[in-house]
Short mmCIF file of C-alpha atoms in Angstrom, two decimals:
data_model
loop_
_atom_site.label_atom_id
_atom_site.label_comp_id
_atom_site.label_asym_id
_atom_site.label_seq_id
_atom_site.Cartn_x
_atom_site.Cartn_y
_atom_site.Cartn_z
CA MET L 997 32.34 6.47 -16.97
CA ALA L 998 29.53 5.09 -19.26
CA ALA L 999 29.26 7.57 -22.12
CA ASP L 1000 25.38 7.80 -22.40
CA LEU L 1001 25.47 9.00 -18.51
CA VAL L 1002 24.66 12.70 -17.74
CA GLU L 1003 26.34 13.83 -14.92
CA GLY L 1004 24.49 15.87 -12.06
CA GLU L 1005 25.05 17.39 -8.77
CA LEU L 1006 22.92 18.83 -5.91
CA ASN L 1007 23.98 20.41 -2.75
CA ILE L 1008 21.84 18.93 0.20
CA ASP L 1009 22.34 20.44 3.87
CA GLY L 1010 25.83 21.31 2.62
CA LEU L 1011 26.94 18.46 1.36
CA ARG L 1012 28.10 18.06 -2.53
CA ARG L 1013 25.79 15.00 -3.77
CA THR L 1014 26.74 13.28 -7.06
CA PHE L 1015 24.51 11.26 -9.45
CA GLY L 1016 24.34 9.95 -12.91
CA VAL L 1017 21.42 9.48 -15.35
CA ARG L 1018 20.81 7.45 -18.43
CA PRO L 1019 18.15 9.98 -19.87
CA PRO L 1020 14.87 8.51 -21.26
CA ARG L 1021 13.97 9.07 -24.37
CA ARG L 1022 10.49 10.26 -23.93
CA GLN L 1023 8.49 12.31 -22.06
CA HIS L 1024 7.01 11.73 -18.74
CA ALA L 1025 8.70 8.46 -18.65
CA PRO L 1026 9.34 6.31 -15.28
CA LEU L 1027 12.41 6.71 -13.48
CA VAL L 1028 14.16 3.98 -11.59
CA LEU L 1029 17.38 4.67 -9.35
CA VAL L 1030 19.64 1.91 -8.28
CA LEU L 1031 21.69 2.01 -5.43
CA HIS L 1032 25.25 0.34 -4.98
CA GLY L 1033 26.33 -1.61 -1.37
CA ASN L 1034 28.58 -0.17 1.12
CA GLN L 1035 31.47 0.27 -1.57
CA GLY L 1036 33.67 2.19 0.98
CA PRO L 1037 35.37 5.57 0.56
CA SER L 1038 37.58 4.78 -1.69
CA ALA L 1039 34.81 3.62 -4.31
CA THR L 1040 35.34 5.40 -7.88
CA GLU L 1041 33.43 3.07 -10.11
CA ARG L 1042 29.60 3.26 -10.29
CA LEU L 1043 29.13 -0.12 -10.02
CA MET L 1044 25.49 -0.91 -10.76
CA TYR L 1045 25.62 0.62 -14.10
CA ASP L 1046 27.75 -2.72 -15.26
CA TRP L 1047 26.28 -4.67 -12.82
CA THR L 1048 22.31 -4.61 -13.34
CA SER L 1049 20.88 -4.56 -16.90
CA PHE L 1050 18.42 -1.25 -16.65
CA ALA L 1051 20.46 0.70 -18.51
CA ARG L 1052 20.65 -1.93 -21.23
CA HIS L 1053 16.99 -2.15 -21.16
CA ALA L 1054 16.14 1.40 -21.01
CA ASP L 1055 15.24 2.58 -24.18
CA GLU L 1056 13.11 -0.81 -24.93
CA TRP L 1057 11.30 -0.24 -21.63
CA GLY L 1058 10.91 3.47 -22.01
CA ILE L 1059 13.01 4.58 -18.51
CA GLY L 1060 15.26 6.89 -17.09
CA VAL L 1061 17.30 5.01 -14.91
CA VAL L 1062 19.65 6.64 -12.06
CA TYR L 1063 22.97 5.94 -10.48
CA PRO L 1064 23.26 7.72 -7.19
CA ASP L 1065 26.94 8.05 -5.36
CA GLY L 1066 26.37 7.44 -1.43
CA TRP L 1067 28.05 9.35 1.18
CA GLU L 1068 31.87 8.04 1.55
CA GLY L 1069 30.24 5.32 -0.62
CA CYS L 1070 27.70 4.21 1.44
CA TRP L 1071 23.90 5.26 2.59
CA ALA L 1072 22.05 6.07 5.70
CA ASP L 1073 19.82 3.44 5.86
CA GLY L 1074 18.80 4.13 9.36
CA ARG L 1075 20.74 0.96 10.76
CA GLY L 1076 23.27 3.26 12.42
CA VAL L 1077 26.37 1.42 11.69
CA THR L 1078 27.37 2.90 8.11
CA THR L 1079 29.79 5.81 7.75
CA ALA L 1080 26.58 7.62 6.47
CA ASP L 1081 24.54 6.88 9.23
CA GLU L 1082 27.26 7.96 12.00
CA ALA L 1083 27.92 11.31 10.42
CA GLY L 1084 23.58 12.15 10.11
CA VAL L 1085 23.87 12.16 6.28
CA ASP L 1086 20.14 12.92 4.86
CA ASP L 1087 19.93 10.27 1.92
CA VAL L 1088 16.48 10.42 1.67
CA ALA L 1089 16.38 14.16 1.36
CA PHE L 1090 19.03 13.48 -0.96
CA LEU L 1091 17.02 10.97 -3.09
CA ARG L 1092 13.80 12.66 -2.89
CA ALA L 1093 15.85 15.54 -4.47
CA VAL L 1094 17.46 13.43 -7.42
CA ILE L 1095 13.56 12.12 -8.12
CA ASP L 1096 12.64 16.00 -8.42
CA TRP L 1097 15.79 16.91 -10.25
CA CYS L 1098 14.95 14.21 -12.76
CA ALA L 1099 11.08 15.45 -13.38
CA ALA L 1100 12.65 19.25 -13.63
CA GLN L 1101 15.05 17.89 -16.44
CA PHE L 1102 13.88 15.02 -18.04
CA ASP L 1103 10.14 15.45 -17.50
CA THR L 1104 10.22 11.67 -15.62
CA GLN L 1105 7.09 10.81 -13.35
CA ASP L 1106 7.77 12.27 -9.83
CA ASP L 1107 5.25 10.67 -7.76
CA ARG L 1108 6.01 7.11 -8.81
CA ALA L 1109 9.57 6.33 -8.85
CA VAL L 1110 11.03 2.70 -8.65
CA VAL L 1111 13.79 2.02 -6.10
CA THR L 1112 16.01 -0.53 -5.86
CA GLY L 1113 19.43 -2.04 -4.50
CA ILE L 1114 21.71 -4.66 -3.06
CA SER L 1115 22.86 -4.83 0.58
CA ASN L 1116 23.18 -1.66 2.03
CA GLY L 1117 21.30 -0.23 -1.02
CA ALA L 1118 18.68 -2.25 -0.41
CA PHE L 1119 18.49 -1.43 3.23
CA MET L 1120 18.39 2.20 1.60
CA SER L 1121 15.20 0.76 -0.52
CA HIS L 1122 13.15 -0.17 2.32
CA ARG L 1123 14.06 3.21 4.09
CA MET L 1124 13.04 5.08 0.71
CA ALA L 1125 9.88 3.28 0.59
CA LEU L 1126 8.67 4.27 4.52
CA GLU L 1127 9.44 7.58 4.25
CA ALA L 1128 9.10 8.72 0.58
CA GLY L 1129 5.88 7.00 -0.46
CA ASP L 1130 4.84 10.26 -2.01
CA ARG L 1131 7.82 9.78 -4.32
CA VAL L 1132 8.29 5.90 -4.73
CA ALA L 1133 5.73 3.64 -5.81
CA VAL L 1134 7.65 0.19 -6.13
CA PHE L 1135 10.93 -0.73 -4.43
CA ALA L 1136 12.76 -3.93 -4.71
CA ALA L 1137 15.55 -4.88 -2.32
CA VAL L 1138 18.12 -7.35 -2.95
CA ALA L 1139 19.89 -9.32 -0.29
CA GLY L 1140 18.77 -6.74 2.44
CA GLY L 1141 15.75 -7.25 4.71
CA LEU L 1142 13.61 -4.45 6.62
CA PRO L 1143 15.97 -2.62 9.14
CA GLU L 1144 14.61 -3.19 12.45
CA ALA L 1145 15.13 0.30 13.45
CA LEU L 1146 12.35 1.62 10.62
CA THR L 1147 9.97 -0.34 11.81
CA GLY L 1148 8.29 2.19 14.05
CA ILE L 1149 7.94 4.45 10.80
CA ARG L 1150 3.98 4.92 10.05
CA PRO L 1151 4.34 5.95 6.39
CA GLY L 1152 1.59 7.70 4.86
CA HIS L 1153 1.75 5.82 1.16
CA ALA L 1154 1.12 1.95 0.31
CA VAL L 1155 4.36 0.84 -2.01
CA SER L 1156 4.25 -2.37 -3.76
CA ALA L 1157 7.77 -4.14 -2.76
CA MET L 1158 9.56 -7.06 -4.10
CA LEU L 1159 11.93 -8.92 -1.89
CA ILE L 1160 14.56 -11.18 -3.16
CA ASN L 1161 17.25 -13.11 -1.06
CA GLY L 1162 19.31 -15.88 -1.53
CA ASP L 1163 19.68 -18.87 0.99
CA ALA L 1164 23.13 -19.34 1.16
CA ASP L 1165 24.11 -15.30 1.65
CA PRO L 1166 26.25 -15.05 4.99
CA VAL L 1167 26.47 -11.48 4.54
CA VAL L 1168 22.84 -10.78 5.26
CA PRO L 1169 21.08 -13.89 6.07
CA ILE L 1170 17.77 -14.90 4.59
CA THR L 1171 16.55 -15.45 8.37
CA GLY L 1172 17.93 -12.01 9.44
CA GLY L 1173 20.54 -10.97 11.71
CA TYR L 1174 22.78 -7.99 12.73
CA SER L 1175 25.67 -5.99 11.14
CA ARG L 1176 29.18 -7.33 10.70
CA HIS L 1177 29.95 -4.07 12.62
CA LEU L 1178 29.80 -4.04 16.23
CA GLY L 1179 29.27 -1.48 18.53
CA PRO L 1180 32.32 -0.10 20.92
CA ASN L 1181 31.57 -2.88 23.17
CA GLY L 1182 31.48 -5.57 20.77
CA GLU L 1183 27.63 -5.50 20.97
CA SER L 1184 25.43 -6.31 17.78
CA ARG L 1185 23.88 -3.58 16.05
CA GLY L 1186 21.89 -2.88 13.26
CA GLY L 1187 19.34 -5.79 13.08
CA THR L 1188 17.27 -6.40 10.10
CA ARG L 1189 14.24 -8.58 9.45
CA GLY L 1190 14.45 -11.82 7.50
CA LEU L 1191 12.71 -12.32 3.46
CA ALA L 1192 9.58 -14.12 5.43
CA ASP L 1193 9.19 -11.40 7.78
CA SER L 1194 10.35 -8.32 5.95
CA ALA L 1195 7.46 -9.83 3.33
CA ARG L 1196 5.05 -9.97 5.99
CA TYR L 1197 5.47 -6.58 7.26
CA TRP L 1198 4.82 -4.69 4.06
CA ARG L 1199 1.75 -7.03 3.40
CA GLU L 1200 0.39 -5.74 6.72
CA LEU L 1201 1.35 -2.21 5.58
CA ASP L 1202 0.16 -2.01 2.31
CA GLY L 1203 -3.46 -4.00 3.39
CA CYS L 1204 -2.44 -6.97 0.99
CA THR L 1205 -5.57 -9.56 1.07
CA GLY L 1206 -5.21 -11.42 -1.99
CA PRO L 1207 -5.21 -15.18 -1.78
CA GLY L 1208 -1.15 -15.46 -2.65
CA GLU L 1209 0.29 -17.53 -5.35
CA SER L 1210 3.40 -19.39 -5.42
CA VAL L 1211 5.52 -20.30 -8.22
CA THR L 1212 8.62 -22.95 -7.01
CA THR L 1213 11.43 -23.80 -10.15
CA ASP L 1214 14.76 -25.97 -9.33
CA ARG L 1215 16.41 -22.95 -8.55
CA SER L 1216 13.80 -20.52 -6.67
CA THR L 1217 10.59 -20.04 -5.23
CA ARG L 1218 8.44 -16.94 -5.18
CA THR L 1219 5.00 -15.90 -3.31
CA THR L 1220 3.21 -13.01 -4.16
CA VAL L 1221 0.35 -11.13 -2.54
CA SER L 1222 -1.51 -8.61 -4.06
CA GLN L 1223 -5.03 -6.80 -3.48
CA GLY L 1224 -3.35 -3.90 -1.40
CA VAL L 1225 -4.27 0.09 -1.19
CA GLY L 1226 -3.72 1.51 -4.49
CA GLY L 1227 -3.44 -2.34 -6.07
CA THR L 1228 -0.17 -2.68 -4.44
CA VAL L 1229 1.87 -6.13 -4.63
CA VAL L 1230 4.49 -7.79 -2.10
CA SER L 1231 6.30 -10.51 -3.78
CA GLU L 1232 9.18 -12.39 -1.62
CA TRP L 1233 11.78 -14.23 -3.92
CA THR L 1234 14.35 -17.01 -2.35
CA VAL L 1235 17.09 -17.97 -4.61
CA PHE L 1236 18.42 -21.33 -3.76
CA GLY L 1237 21.91 -21.43 -3.58
CA GLY L 1238 22.18 -17.78 -4.19
CA GLY L 1239 24.86 -15.60 -2.18
CA HIS L 1240 25.25 -11.77 -1.28
CA THR L 1241 24.99 -11.30 -5.05
CA TRP L 1242 22.58 -9.86 -7.86
CA PRO L 1243 20.50 -12.75 -9.78
CA GLY L 1244 21.50 -12.79 -13.59
CA THR L 1245 24.87 -10.77 -13.38
CA PRO L 1246 28.04 -12.90 -12.26
CA VAL L 1247 29.81 -11.13 -9.68
CA PRO L 1248 32.50 -8.18 -10.19
CA GLU L 1249 35.84 -10.32 -11.42
CA PRO L 1250 37.62 -8.83 -7.59
CA TRP L 1251 34.60 -10.53 -5.72
CA ALA L 1252 34.60 -14.10 -7.65
CA GLY L 1253 35.30 -16.69 -5.81
CA SER L 1254 35.08 -14.91 -2.08
CA PRO L 1255 32.35 -16.09 0.28
CA GLY L 1256 28.92 -15.66 -0.94
CA SER L 1257 29.63 -14.62 -4.29
CA ALA L 1258 27.36 -17.62 -5.91
CA VAL L 1259 25.10 -16.20 -8.41
CA SER L 1260 21.77 -17.74 -9.55
CA LEU L 1261 21.63 -17.10 -13.29
CA GLU L 1262 17.93 -18.42 -13.54
CA PHE L 1263 16.58 -14.99 -14.01
CA ASP L 1264 17.72 -11.46 -14.29
CA ALA L 1265 16.70 -9.40 -11.53
CA ALA L 1266 16.86 -6.08 -13.42
CA GLU L 1267 14.01 -7.92 -15.50
CA GLN L 1268 12.10 -9.36 -13.48
CA ILE L 1269 12.00 -6.17 -11.15
CA TRP L 1270 10.64 -3.71 -14.35
CA ARG L 1271 7.99 -6.60 -15.31
CA PHE L 1272 7.04 -6.56 -11.50
CA ALA L 1273 6.99 -2.94 -11.40
CA GLU L 1274 5.51 -1.43 -14.59
CA PRO L 1275 2.22 -2.27 -13.68
CA LEU L 1276 2.01 -0.85 -10.61
CA LEU L 1277 2.99 2.40 -11.07
CA VAL L 1278 0.34 4.17 -9.37
CA SER L 1279 -0.06 7.67 -8.41
CA ALA L 1280 0.75 8.73 -4.75
CA ASP L 1281 -2.78 10.04 -4.30
CA ALA L 1282 -4.50 6.97 -5.30
CA ARG L 1283 -1.73 4.81 -2.59
CA LYS L 1284 -2.45 7.23 0.26
CA LEU L 1285 -2.98 5.37 3.37
#
């Protein structure tokens, strides 16, 4: 375990929930929650600590970083296909409680957290933005579009969104699709929207009216639309040739060479997420819908 992490524990609905915190070095610091993908019940390591650069930049950026542990290695992201979803685990309550715990322990900001994650963690980031906008000001979903099951939610707050998907991702296609976990009769389940449709949804929800700005390089294209409620912004990034990976960091050794392991090193997703989020950490009151 990383030496700079403080271990935390909460009881949520009778379940023991755990997390690690890289505490901020100043008071009233922003808080970033980093959510792992579906690692399965045998997971014992905080993968996202090593796979992302948030902890390495924490002092430079003046942030606290949290690495929560999903129930049985996964998140109840609303698609209805994970162990946590099927068990009725309330991960929104858990992550809200983590934000409040950090505010009490380390004086971090409690109404403008940043939530980010990959895959199952990305789907959960969408859910937190929809159901906990009074706590979350910005979310960033890497390799995970908006779950269709969540589209009926009417949130009370606008939340800025940064959405990143590789166009060669075989696990979560950039055009959207269904979970690999089929129903009892072989039916498709857990539908999610593609990158473009997810970004469109968030632009409409946030009321973004800006003209939009696009930047294209040899390895990616990015479109950003601003002027949403409370100054919210929605940015969608297509990574050319990118797989089911976190841009800027090679995949963990056990996954190297597996389908979907292609990773772009053009940019560090953690750095770009923080650069996007920092000016958008607006109070919940200013983001009310």
